[in-house]
Amino acid sequence: MSDPKKLFIKTYGCQMNVYDSERMAEALGGQGYVETQSPDDADMILLNTCHIREKAAEKVYSELGRFKGLKAEKPDLKIGVAGCVAQAEGEEIMRRQPMVDLVVGPQSYHRLPAMEEAVGKGEKALDTDFPLDDKFDTLKTRPKAKRGPTAFLTVQEGCDKFCAFCVVPYTRGAEVSRPAERIVREAQELVEAGVREITLLGQNVNAYHGHEGGLAGLIWALDKVDGLERIRFTTSHPNDMDDALIEAHGTCDKLMPYLHLPVQSGSDRILKAMNRKHTRDQYFRLIERIRDARPDLLLSGDFIVGFPGETEEDFEDTMDLIRTVHYGQAYSFKYSTRPGTPAAEKPQLPDDVMDDRLQRLQALLREQQKASQDAMVGKTVTVLFEKAGREQGQMIGKSEHLHAVFAEAPDVAVGDLRQVAVTQSAPNSLGGTLLASAG
Ligand code: SAH
Ligand code: SF4
Ligand code: F3S
């Protein structure tokens, strides 16, 4: 028997790409590939790319450049580009980097096996369709191999919101939801493979409509899966937070008290220009309702500074919104012009203005993140242990609020859920003492 072929996948961008990379590796597993951690011994290299900001997209070309030498040494090496840059640029990628053999978009990667075969015959393969056949129907059931205690599960794809700055509606296509029964089955398979926490993914996960009860209905269906202990979801849009989902945060024990709810800006003028379709007051009222349902909820957000036309006053409105809401975690970005989006037509702000605002915003967010983490000291948290720590006997896991937690835990195994008394707050993690097992 010949040795298995080796596949090296590098993933950029969001969690949905992480999930897609797993599924692409599984699909190519059927073609005799096993994954390798190094490009040097690979028979196929696949870059799963992100187009969200200019820097992310340009990285793909520099990365491809680095594989030129490898391809020259090993002409049979297959090089593929998948993900959102593949979708956005298609053939252009092969024009800029002729050594690329295969370009596949995020909605057509179930066709990878056939594409790989075509490349094996010396052809180039390109597929950036939004096919009618559902990729999830075509992909086989997931392998039963033992895996870690946490997993992502894509339940919804695409976006119909068309925020003025964003490429996602173009790279991922329209909003589509997977049927709830399929998701529950996939969750059961993941649990059989050792998973105890699932994060439901979607570009607009709370616009999920594959269950008559929406995302809350799906969460309650997953609540019944034995052995699944924790449910999370990301990313949500404020306008899709319905009553049932807010209520679930107060009543569903498996749903963790963490919510990523990006607002992007705190200025009504900018929110309007961004086409976010809600005001800052509506966002404040929504946050109040969610916190009424779940007072200890940790809020996370995304912010863009320097959107075209943003004045110092608009920026101050964003700072004020952050001070009012108080985030436990947040991601912030300098506005990046994306080809084909409505905002790209507008005059850009000078770079130094954006840099200055980003620094001020990030300083405030860091302060809040630290305060929210420090507030955990003295409390007891439940930790899902994920891996061994650097020191002997030490284990690392995540709390309900997604804080990384270290503890001396020599008898604890990966996948155990245990209570920890938090004793210290380090820059990006909490330290604590394991409490006696309550069984
Ligand atoms: N669907 C999600 C997020 C998609 S992209 C949502 O609606 O929240 C993740 C984040 O990238 C966005 O929330 C936004 O903050 C940021 N982003 C998107 N386009 C950007 C751009 N052109 N420039 C800078 N940041 C951007
Ligand atoms: Fe992009 Fe807006 Fe859709 Fe999020 S909701 S993916 S930011 S267009
Ligand atoms: Fe990037 Fe595409 Fe995700 S653009 S953020 S990989 S949806």
Short mmCIF file of C-alpha atoms and ligand atoms in Angstrom, two decimals:
data_model
loop_
_atom_site.label_atom_id
_atom_site.label_comp_id
_atom_site.label_asym_id
_atom_site.label_seq_id
_atom_site.Cartn_x
_atom_site.Cartn_y
_atom_site.Cartn_z
CA MET A 1 0.00 0.00 0.00
CA SER A 2 1.27 3.45 -0.81
CA ASP A 3 1.83 6.02 1.92
CA PRO A 4 -1.04 8.43 2.50
CA LYS A 5 -0.72 11.77 0.76
CA LYS A 6 -0.16 14.71 3.04
CA LEU A 7 -2.29 17.82 3.26
CA PHE A 8 -1.19 21.08 4.86
CA ILE A 9 -4.02 23.52 5.56
CA LYS A 10 -3.45 27.03 6.84
CA THR A 11 -6.48 28.88 8.12
CA TYR A 12 -6.98 32.64 8.26
CA GLY A 13 -9.99 34.70 9.32
CA CYS A 14 -12.97 33.80 11.42
CA GLN A 15 -14.12 30.66 13.23
CA MET A 16 -16.24 29.73 10.26
CA ASN A 17 -13.04 29.22 8.32
CA VAL A 18 -11.71 27.01 11.13
CA TYR A 19 -14.81 24.85 10.80
CA ASP A 20 -14.57 24.82 6.98
CA SER A 21 -10.91 23.77 7.15
CA GLU A 22 -11.88 20.74 9.24
CA ARG A 23 -14.56 19.81 6.74
CA MET A 24 -12.22 20.30 3.76
CA ALA A 25 -9.61 18.08 5.40
CA GLU A 26 -12.31 15.46 5.95
CA ALA A 27 -13.45 15.72 2.32
CA LEU A 28 -9.87 15.27 1.10
CA GLY A 29 -9.44 12.42 3.58
CA GLY A 30 -11.63 10.46 1.15
CA GLN A 31 -8.96 11.11 -1.51
CA GLY A 32 -6.32 9.51 0.70
CA TYR A 33 -4.96 12.62 2.40
CA VAL A 34 -3.92 12.92 6.03
CA GLU A 35 -3.09 16.27 7.61
CA THR A 36 0.46 17.39 8.27
CA GLN A 37 1.61 20.34 10.37
CA SER A 38 4.37 21.32 7.98
CA PRO A 39 4.18 22.57 4.39
CA ASP A 40 7.59 21.03 3.63
CA ASP A 41 6.39 17.43 3.45
CA ALA A 42 2.96 18.21 1.99
CA ASP A 43 1.58 16.85 -1.28
CA MET A 44 -1.09 19.48 -1.20
CA ILE A 45 -1.13 22.94 0.39
CA LEU A 46 -4.45 24.63 0.93
CA LEU A 47 -4.78 28.21 2.17
CA ASN A 48 -8.20 28.96 3.64
CA THR A 49 -8.30 32.70 3.30
CA CYS A 50 -10.00 35.82 4.65
CA HIS A 51 -10.97 38.94 2.70
CA ILE A 52 -12.34 41.06 5.52
CA ARG A 53 -9.55 43.66 5.60
CA GLU A 54 -6.91 44.54 3.04
CA LYS A 55 -4.07 43.20 5.17
CA ALA A 56 -5.75 39.82 5.57
CA ALA A 57 -6.27 39.51 1.82
CA GLU A 58 -2.73 40.59 0.89
CA LYS A 59 -1.25 38.05 3.31
CA VAL A 60 -2.38 35.30 0.95
CA TYR A 61 -0.09 36.48 -1.83
CA SER A 62 2.96 36.79 0.39
CA GLU A 63 2.25 33.34 1.79
CA LEU A 64 1.92 31.91 -1.72
CA GLY A 65 5.23 33.54 -2.62
CA ARG A 66 6.86 31.55 0.18
CA PHE A 67 5.74 28.27 -1.40
CA LYS A 68 7.35 29.05 -4.77
CA GLY A 69 10.57 27.27 -3.85
CA LEU A 70 8.71 24.19 -2.66
CA LYS A 71 6.73 23.98 -5.87
CA ALA A 72 9.92 24.29 -7.93
CA GLU A 73 11.48 21.39 -6.02
CA LYS A 74 8.33 19.30 -6.12
CA PRO A 75 6.35 19.93 -9.31
CA ASP A 76 3.62 17.48 -8.21
CA LEU A 77 2.85 19.60 -5.17
CA LYS A 78 -0.75 20.84 -5.48
CA ILE A 79 -1.46 24.36 -4.27
CA GLY A 80 -5.00 25.51 -3.56
CA VAL A 81 -6.66 28.69 -2.35
CA ALA A 82 -10.00 28.39 -0.56
CA GLY A 83 -12.16 30.75 1.48
CA CYS A 84 -13.21 34.35 1.02
CA VAL A 85 -10.26 35.61 -1.07
CA ALA A 86 -10.88 32.67 -3.43
CA GLN A 87 -14.49 33.77 -3.71
CA ALA A 88 -13.70 37.45 -4.14
CA GLU A 89 -10.81 37.15 -6.59
CA GLY A 90 -11.38 33.83 -8.34
CA GLU A 91 -9.31 33.50 -11.50
CA GLU A 92 -7.32 36.62 -10.67
CA ILE A 93 -5.44 34.53 -8.08
CA MET A 94 -4.15 32.17 -10.77
CA ARG A 95 -3.21 35.14 -12.92
CA ARG A 96 -1.17 36.71 -10.11
CA GLN A 97 0.29 33.39 -8.94
CA PRO A 98 0.31 30.90 -11.83
CA MET A 99 1.58 28.12 -9.55
CA VAL A 100 -1.86 27.97 -7.92
CA ASP A 101 -3.65 24.84 -9.18
CA LEU A 102 -6.99 25.15 -7.50
CA VAL A 103 -9.31 27.94 -6.34
CA VAL A 104 -12.44 27.02 -4.40
CA GLY A 105 -15.04 29.29 -2.76
CA PRO A 106 -16.59 28.77 0.68
CA GLN A 107 -19.87 27.44 -0.73
CA SER A 108 -18.40 24.93 -3.16
CA TYR A 109 -15.72 23.06 -1.21
CA HIS A 110 -17.76 19.84 -1.18
CA ARG A 111 -16.55 19.59 -4.79
CA LEU A 112 -12.91 19.51 -3.67
CA PRO A 113 -12.42 15.76 -4.27
CA ALA A 114 -13.31 16.08 -7.96
CA MET A 115 -11.23 19.23 -8.24
CA GLU A 116 -8.25 17.49 -6.67
CA GLU A 117 -8.56 14.70 -9.24
CA ALA A 118 -8.65 17.20 -12.09
CA VAL A 119 -5.49 18.83 -10.76
CA GLY A 120 -3.92 15.35 -10.59
CA LYS A 121 -4.48 15.13 -14.35
CA GLY A 122 -2.62 18.37 -14.87
CA GLU A 123 -5.66 20.63 -15.13
CA LYS A 124 -6.39 23.83 -13.23
CA ALA A 125 -9.57 23.77 -11.14
CA LEU A 126 -11.73 26.78 -10.28
CA ASP A 127 -15.10 26.75 -8.54
CA THR A 128 -16.57 29.86 -7.00
CA ASP A 129 -20.24 29.04 -7.58
CA PHE A 130 -22.98 29.39 -5.05
CA PRO A 131 -24.35 25.98 -6.05
CA LEU A 132 -27.90 24.89 -5.36
CA ASP A 133 -26.72 21.53 -4.03
CA ASP A 134 -26.08 22.02 -0.35
CA LYS A 135 -22.46 21.34 0.52
CA PHE A 136 -23.51 19.96 3.90
CA ASP A 137 -25.72 17.34 2.20
CA THR A 138 -22.85 16.25 -0.01
CA LEU A 139 -20.20 16.11 2.69
CA LYS A 140 -20.09 12.76 4.44
CA THR A 141 -20.83 12.29 8.14
CA ARG A 142 -17.97 13.33 10.32
CA PRO A 143 -15.26 10.88 11.34
CA LYS A 144 -15.66 9.20 14.71
CA ALA A 145 -12.04 9.79 15.74
CA LYS A 146 -11.59 11.08 19.29
CA ARG A 147 -11.26 14.85 19.43
CA GLY A 148 -10.87 17.67 21.95
CA PRO A 149 -13.67 18.84 24.28
CA THR A 150 -14.67 21.94 22.30
CA ALA A 151 -15.89 22.23 18.74
CA PHE A 152 -17.34 24.70 16.29
CA LEU A 153 -20.49 23.84 14.38
CA THR A 154 -21.66 26.00 11.49
CA VAL A 155 -25.44 26.36 11.55
CA GLN A 156 -25.96 29.42 9.37
CA GLU A 157 -24.00 30.96 6.54
CA GLY A 158 -23.99 34.13 4.60
CA CYS A 159 -25.31 37.58 5.25
CA ASP A 160 -28.15 39.72 3.91
CA LYS A 161 -27.31 42.78 5.99
CA PHE A 162 -24.93 44.57 3.61
CA CYS A 163 -23.16 46.81 6.08
CA ALA A 164 -21.55 49.49 3.93
CA PHE A 165 -17.97 48.44 4.80
CA CYS A 166 -18.22 44.67 4.61
CA VAL A 167 -17.34 42.04 1.99
CA VAL A 168 -19.04 39.09 3.69
CA PRO A 169 -22.37 39.30 1.81
CA TYR A 170 -20.37 39.06 -1.42
CA THR A 171 -17.92 36.35 -0.39
CA ARG A 172 -20.32 34.10 1.52
CA GLY A 173 -23.56 34.82 -0.29
CA ALA A 174 -27.11 35.06 1.03
CA GLU A 175 -28.24 33.92 4.48
CA VAL A 176 -28.87 30.18 4.57
CA SER A 177 -29.72 28.04 7.60
CA ARG A 178 -29.04 24.33 7.98
CA PRO A 179 -31.99 22.18 9.10
CA ALA A 180 -32.11 21.67 12.88
CA GLU A 181 -32.26 17.83 12.71
CA ARG A 182 -28.95 17.74 10.82
CA ILE A 183 -27.31 20.03 13.33
CA VAL A 184 -28.56 17.97 16.26
CA ARG A 185 -27.21 14.84 14.56
CA GLU A 186 -23.84 16.46 13.95
CA ALA A 187 -23.78 17.61 17.59
CA GLN A 188 -24.46 14.04 18.72
CA GLU A 189 -21.59 12.80 16.54
CA LEU A 190 -19.29 15.41 18.02
CA VAL A 191 -20.30 14.44 21.56
CA GLU A 192 -19.58 10.77 20.73
CA ALA A 193 -16.11 11.88 19.65
CA GLY A 194 -15.48 13.55 23.04
CA VAL A 195 -16.88 17.07 22.58
CA ARG A 196 -18.58 18.69 25.58
CA GLU A 197 -18.91 22.28 24.42
CA ILE A 198 -20.20 23.42 21.03
CA THR A 199 -20.04 26.93 19.61
CA LEU A 200 -22.73 27.42 16.99
CA LEU A 201 -21.40 29.52 14.14
CA GLY A 202 -22.90 31.84 11.58
CA GLN A 203 -22.04 35.19 10.04
CA ASN A 204 -25.44 36.12 11.46
CA VAL A 205 -26.02 33.19 13.71
CA ASN A 206 -29.05 34.67 15.43
CA ALA A 207 -30.79 35.09 12.06
CA TYR A 208 -30.89 31.27 12.08
CA HIS A 209 -34.25 30.00 10.82
CA GLY A 210 -33.68 26.25 10.35
CA HIS A 211 -35.87 25.61 13.41
CA GLU A 212 -39.36 27.04 13.85
CA GLY A 213 -38.21 28.60 17.11
CA GLY A 214 -35.21 30.28 15.48
CA LEU A 215 -31.81 30.06 17.14
CA ALA A 216 -33.42 29.73 20.59
CA GLY A 217 -35.39 26.73 19.28
CA LEU A 218 -32.17 25.12 18.06
CA ILE A 219 -30.45 25.81 21.38
CA TRP A 220 -33.28 24.13 23.27
CA ALA A 221 -33.09 21.13 20.89
CA LEU A 222 -29.34 20.88 21.59
CA ASP A 223 -29.98 21.29 25.32
CA LYS A 224 -31.46 17.76 25.18
CA VAL A 225 -28.29 16.19 23.76
CA ASP A 226 -26.86 14.04 26.57
CA GLY A 227 -23.20 14.63 27.20
CA LEU A 228 -23.24 18.09 25.64
CA GLU A 229 -22.58 20.39 28.58
CA ARG A 230 -22.11 23.81 27.09
CA ILE A 231 -23.54 25.79 24.19
CA ARG A 232 -22.24 29.08 22.83
CA PHE A 233 -22.97 30.97 19.61
CA THR A 234 -21.32 33.65 17.50
CA THR A 235 -21.63 36.15 15.74
CA SER A 236 -24.90 37.89 16.44
CA HIS A 237 -26.43 41.00 14.97
CA PRO A 238 -28.30 43.29 17.39
CA ASN A 239 -31.37 43.39 15.12
CA ASP A 240 -31.76 39.61 15.25
CA MET A 241 -31.79 39.24 19.06
CA ASP A 242 -35.35 38.02 19.47
CA ASP A 243 -37.29 37.61 22.75
CA ALA A 244 -36.88 33.83 22.86
CA LEU A 245 -33.10 34.09 22.51
CA ILE A 246 -32.87 36.74 25.22
CA GLU A 247 -35.02 34.59 27.47
CA ALA A 248 -32.88 31.50 26.79
CA HIS A 249 -29.93 33.38 28.26
CA GLY A 250 -31.79 33.43 31.56
CA THR A 251 -33.31 29.95 31.49
CA CYS A 252 -31.08 27.54 29.56
CA ASP A 253 -28.39 26.20 31.89
CA LYS A 254 -26.23 24.90 29.06
CA LEU A 255 -26.17 28.27 27.31
CA MET A 256 -23.08 30.07 28.58
CA PRO A 257 -23.28 33.67 29.90
CA TYR A 258 -21.22 35.20 27.10
CA LEU A 259 -22.49 37.18 24.15
CA HIS A 260 -20.58 38.65 21.23
CA LEU A 261 -22.81 41.44 19.97
CA PRO A 262 -20.92 43.81 17.68
CA VAL A 263 -22.13 47.39 17.41
CA GLN A 264 -19.21 48.85 15.33
CA SER A 265 -19.88 52.48 16.30
CA GLY A 266 -21.61 54.52 18.99
CA SER A 267 -22.56 57.40 16.70
CA ASP A 268 -26.04 57.42 15.23
CA ARG A 269 -24.76 59.27 12.17
CA ILE A 270 -22.09 56.64 11.52
CA LEU A 271 -24.39 53.72 12.33
CA LYS A 272 -26.70 55.06 9.65
CA ALA A 273 -23.88 55.51 7.14
CA MET A 274 -22.73 51.97 7.92
CA ASN A 275 -26.26 50.69 7.18
CA ARG A 276 -26.42 48.96 10.57
CA LYS A 277 -30.17 49.72 10.76
CA HIS A 278 -30.36 50.50 14.48
CA THR A 279 -29.54 53.45 16.73
CA ARG A 280 -27.30 53.62 19.78
CA ASP A 281 -30.37 53.93 22.02
CA GLN A 282 -31.87 50.77 20.58
CA TYR A 283 -28.59 48.99 21.30
CA PHE A 284 -28.57 50.29 24.90
CA ARG A 285 -32.15 49.11 25.43
CA LEU A 286 -31.32 45.71 23.99
CA ILE A 287 -28.32 45.32 26.29
CA GLU A 288 -30.51 46.22 29.27
CA ARG A 289 -33.00 43.52 28.38
CA ILE A 290 -30.32 40.88 27.91
CA ARG A 291 -28.70 41.83 31.22
CA ASP A 292 -32.09 41.66 32.94
CA ALA A 293 -32.39 38.09 31.68
CA ARG A 294 -28.81 37.20 32.64
CA PRO A 295 -27.19 39.71 34.99
CA ASP A 296 -23.70 38.13 34.94
CA LEU A 297 -23.53 38.02 31.13
CA LEU A 298 -20.13 38.95 29.71
CA LEU A 299 -20.50 41.15 26.66
CA SER A 300 -18.10 41.19 23.78
CA GLY A 301 -18.11 43.47 20.74
CA ASP A 302 -16.48 44.59 17.51
CA PHE A 303 -15.61 48.20 16.70
CA ILE A 304 -14.43 49.97 13.58
CA VAL A 305 -12.66 53.31 13.90
CA GLY A 306 -12.20 55.74 11.04
CA PHE A 307 -15.21 54.83 8.94
CA PRO A 308 -15.44 57.43 6.13
CA GLY A 309 -16.84 60.68 7.50
CA GLU A 310 -16.23 59.80 11.18
CA THR A 311 -15.60 63.04 13.11
CA GLU A 312 -13.92 63.38 16.49
CA GLU A 313 -17.42 63.82 17.94
CA ASP A 314 -18.64 60.59 16.33
CA PHE A 315 -15.60 58.81 17.73
CA GLU A 316 -16.31 60.24 21.20
CA ASP A 317 -19.83 58.84 20.90
CA THR A 318 -18.26 55.40 20.41
CA MET A 319 -16.03 55.90 23.47
CA ASP A 320 -19.10 56.95 25.42
CA LEU A 321 -21.05 53.90 24.29
CA ILE A 322 -18.19 51.67 25.43
CA ARG A 323 -18.08 53.41 28.84
CA THR A 324 -21.83 52.98 29.21
CA VAL A 325 -22.02 49.32 28.16
CA HIS A 326 -18.73 48.04 29.61
CA TYR A 327 -17.29 45.14 27.61
CA GLY A 328 -15.54 42.11 29.05
CA GLN A 329 -13.91 41.41 25.70
CA ALA A 330 -13.73 43.26 22.38
CA TYR A 331 -12.12 43.38 18.97
CA SER A 332 -11.38 46.65 17.25
CA PHE A 333 -10.18 47.50 13.80
CA LYS A 334 -9.07 50.39 11.69
CA TYR A 335 -11.48 50.83 8.81
CA SER A 336 -10.15 49.13 5.70
CA THR A 337 -11.48 49.99 2.25
CA ARG A 338 -12.86 46.92 0.54
CA PRO A 339 -13.37 46.85 -3.23
CA GLY A 340 -16.99 46.61 -4.29
CA THR A 341 -18.48 47.81 -0.99
CA PRO A 342 -20.54 51.05 -0.89
CA ALA A 343 -18.21 52.72 1.63
CA ALA A 344 -15.26 52.30 -0.74
CA GLU A 345 -16.68 55.13 -2.85
CA LYS A 346 -16.32 57.64 -0.02
CA PRO A 347 -13.26 59.72 0.87
CA GLN A 348 -11.03 58.02 3.42
CA LEU A 349 -9.77 59.48 6.68
CA PRO A 350 -6.02 60.05 7.07
CA ASP A 351 -4.16 57.08 8.50
CA ASP A 352 -2.72 58.99 11.47
CA VAL A 353 -6.23 60.02 12.59
CA MET A 354 -7.35 56.39 12.47
CA ASP A 355 -4.22 55.19 14.30
CA ASP A 356 -4.74 57.71 17.07
CA ARG A 357 -8.39 56.78 17.53
CA LEU A 358 -7.65 53.07 17.49
CA GLN A 359 -5.05 53.52 20.24
CA ARG A 360 -7.44 55.46 22.47
CA LEU A 361 -10.25 52.99 21.88
CA GLN A 362 -8.06 49.98 22.55
CA ALA A 363 -6.70 51.50 25.77
CA LEU A 364 -10.26 51.87 27.05
CA LEU A 365 -11.25 48.36 25.98
CA ARG A 366 -8.13 46.89 27.61
CA GLU A 367 -8.99 48.65 30.85
CA GLN A 368 -12.52 47.22 30.77
CA GLN A 369 -11.34 43.77 29.89
CA LYS A 370 -8.93 43.81 32.82
CA ALA A 371 -11.58 45.11 35.20
CA SER A 372 -14.01 42.42 34.16
CA GLN A 373 -11.38 39.71 34.56
CA ASP A 374 -10.15 41.11 37.91
CA ALA A 375 -13.73 41.05 39.18
CA MET A 376 -13.65 37.25 38.97
CA VAL A 377 -11.03 36.98 41.74
CA GLY A 378 -12.68 35.51 44.84
CA LYS A 379 -15.43 33.85 42.80
CA THR A 380 -15.92 30.19 41.97
CA VAL A 381 -16.07 29.31 38.29
CA THR A 382 -16.66 26.05 36.46
CA VAL A 383 -13.84 25.19 34.09
CA LEU A 384 -13.92 22.90 31.10
CA PHE A 385 -10.33 21.68 31.01
CA GLU A 386 -8.82 21.65 27.52
CA LYS A 387 -5.10 20.94 27.85
CA ALA A 388 -2.07 20.59 30.10
CA GLY A 389 -0.36 23.79 31.24
CA ARG A 390 3.31 24.62 30.94
CA GLU A 391 4.10 23.60 34.51
CA GLN A 392 3.95 20.04 35.79
CA GLY A 393 0.46 19.11 37.03
CA GLN A 394 -1.08 22.30 35.72
CA MET A 395 -4.17 22.30 33.49
CA ILE A 396 -5.81 25.04 31.42
CA GLY A 397 -9.45 25.42 30.52
CA LYS A 398 -12.19 27.97 30.01
CA SER A 399 -14.70 29.35 32.46
CA GLU A 400 -18.37 29.99 31.68
CA HIS A 401 -17.35 33.53 30.67
CA LEU A 402 -14.67 32.22 28.32
CA HIS A 403 -11.82 33.35 30.56
CA ALA A 404 -8.75 31.12 30.29
CA VAL A 405 -8.21 29.54 33.73
CA PHE A 406 -5.05 27.83 35.04
CA ALA A 407 -5.10 25.49 38.01
CA GLU A 408 -2.92 22.94 39.72
CA ALA A 409 -4.94 19.88 38.70
CA PRO A 410 -2.82 16.73 38.52
CA ASP A 411 -5.82 14.36 38.60
CA VAL A 412 -7.94 16.22 36.11
CA ALA A 413 -8.28 14.94 32.54
CA VAL A 414 -8.88 16.88 29.34
CA GLY A 415 -12.65 17.23 29.00
CA ASP A 416 -13.36 17.33 32.76
CA LEU A 417 -15.62 20.08 34.09
CA ARG A 418 -14.50 21.16 37.53
CA GLN A 419 -15.02 24.02 39.94
CA VAL A 420 -12.14 26.38 40.56
CA ALA A 421 -11.85 29.11 43.18
CA VAL A 422 -10.26 32.06 41.36
CA THR A 423 -7.30 33.52 43.26
CA GLN A 424 -5.51 35.68 40.72
CA SER A 425 -5.93 37.63 37.51
CA ALA A 426 -2.97 37.62 35.10
CA PRO A 427 -2.88 39.65 31.84
CA ASN A 428 -4.84 37.14 29.74
CA SER A 429 -5.90 34.47 32.16
CA LEU A 430 -7.14 33.66 35.63
CA GLY A 431 -5.40 31.42 38.15
CA GLY A 432 -7.18 29.40 40.76
CA THR A 433 -7.43 26.45 43.10
CA LEU A 434 -9.30 23.32 42.16
CA LEU A 435 -12.19 22.58 44.51
CA ALA A 436 -13.04 19.06 45.62
CA SER A 437 -15.12 17.29 42.99
CA ALA A 438 -18.85 17.42 43.65
CA GLY A 439 -19.16 14.37 41.39
N1 SAH B 1 -20.96 39.00 10.90
C1 SAH B 1 -20.26 39.57 11.93
C2 SAH B 1 -18.81 39.91 11.69
C3 SAH B 1 -18.19 39.83 10.41
S1 SAH B 1 -16.61 40.43 10.21
C4 SAH B 1 -20.98 40.79 12.38
O1 SAH B 1 -21.83 41.30 11.74
O2 SAH B 1 -20.66 41.24 13.43
C5 SAH B 1 -15.91 40.68 11.79
C6 SAH B 1 -15.64 42.09 12.10
O3 SAH B 1 -14.70 42.64 11.21
C7 SAH B 1 -16.82 43.03 11.99
O4 SAH B 1 -17.66 42.96 13.11
C8 SAH B 1 -16.16 44.37 11.85
O5 SAH B 1 -15.91 44.95 13.10
C9 SAH B 1 -14.84 44.03 11.18
N2 SAH B 1 -14.83 44.50 9.78
C10 SAH B 1 -15.61 44.09 8.77
N3 SAH B 1 -15.33 44.77 7.65
C11 SAH B 1 -14.33 45.64 7.95
C12 SAH B 1 -13.63 46.64 7.22
N4 SAH B 1 -13.88 46.88 5.94
N5 SAH B 1 -12.66 47.33 7.87
C13 SAH B 1 -12.39 47.10 9.17
N6 SAH B 1 -13.04 46.19 9.90
C14 SAH B 1 -14.01 45.45 9.32
FE1 SF4 B 2 -20.63 42.07 7.47
FE2 SF4 B 2 -22.60 43.47 8.51
FE3 SF4 B 2 -23.08 41.05 7.54
FE4 SF4 B 2 -21.69 41.33 9.77
S1 SF4 B 2 -23.85 41.90 9.49
S2 SF4 B 2 -21.20 40.00 8.07
S3 SF4 B 2 -20.55 43.18 9.42
S4 SF4 B 2 -22.45 42.82 6.37
FE1 F3S B 3 -12.89 36.58 6.71
FE2 F3S B 3 -14.63 35.38 5.22
FE3 F3S B 3 -14.67 35.01 7.83
S1 F3S B 3 -13.88 37.41 4.93
S2 F3S B 3 -13.92 36.95 8.59
S3 F3S B 3 -13.07 34.41 6.46
S4 F3S B 3 -16.42 35.15 6.48
#
